[in-house]
């Protein structure tokens, strides 16, 4: 009898574990973060994913950068003084952002329903002297 109860309990646990929502989706769960793509003497390139309600940690950009929206959306940029501004990026569009003000940090918050994914191409030097096509 005890073996029967143990077997029944094990089957019940197995069925519960395989029930609705327990099946793997086949896609890895996204988390907020940066994934380096490549770097050379002129640029640093990374992919940023900002998942809803998982802000990027406070950081700064000392140099200007281009943003290419792979999956657009609106991010709320919050600086270390608590000032907020929204930036909306359309999928497939590119944007130019200047360097951050000296000493200012900011975090990016996705308050929308879907992840925002962008490629960031940040210059290593604002003037890019010596770069092909540079000043």
XYZ file of C-alpha atoms in Angstrom, residues 30-38 44-52 54-57 59-61 65-73 75 89 97 106-110 114-122:
51
model
C 15.567 37.200 -22.301
C 17.220 39.218 -19.587
C 18.338 42.824 -19.619
C 21.987 43.302 -20.463
C 24.743 44.032 -22.955
C 26.273 41.487 -25.285
C 29.606 42.571 -26.819
C 29.714 42.233 -30.624
C 33.175 43.517 -31.561
C 33.045 49.499 -29.483
C 29.889 47.649 -30.570
C 27.380 45.833 -28.397
C 23.798 44.646 -28.438
C 21.602 45.837 -25.592
C 18.389 44.112 -24.612
C 16.123 45.945 -22.179
C 13.345 43.684 -20.937
C 10.201 45.205 -19.385
C 14.422 44.996 -15.809
C 16.325 48.312 -16.096
C 19.905 48.581 -17.273
C 22.198 49.447 -14.376
C 26.113 53.861 -16.542
C 27.430 56.626 -18.784
C 28.694 57.166 -22.305
C 27.265 56.685 -30.441
C 24.868 55.422 -33.073
C 21.884 53.319 -32.016
C 20.280 50.875 -34.470
C 16.906 49.585 -33.275
C 16.518 45.863 -33.941
C 13.278 45.764 -31.965
C 12.001 49.244 -31.201
C 10.058 50.673 -28.323
C 12.742 53.629 -23.028
C 13.138 54.074 -31.275
C 23.330 60.269 -29.502
C 21.755 57.169 -16.296
C 19.728 53.970 -16.380
C 17.395 52.785 -19.142
C 13.952 51.525 -18.108
C 11.545 49.686 -20.397
C 7.918 43.957 -25.112
C 11.748 43.861 -24.931
C 13.680 46.615 -26.719
C 16.784 45.445 -28.609
C 19.387 47.793 -30.068
C 22.887 47.687 -31.504
C 25.111 50.423 -30.079
C 28.149 51.605 -32.065
C 30.111 53.867 -29.733
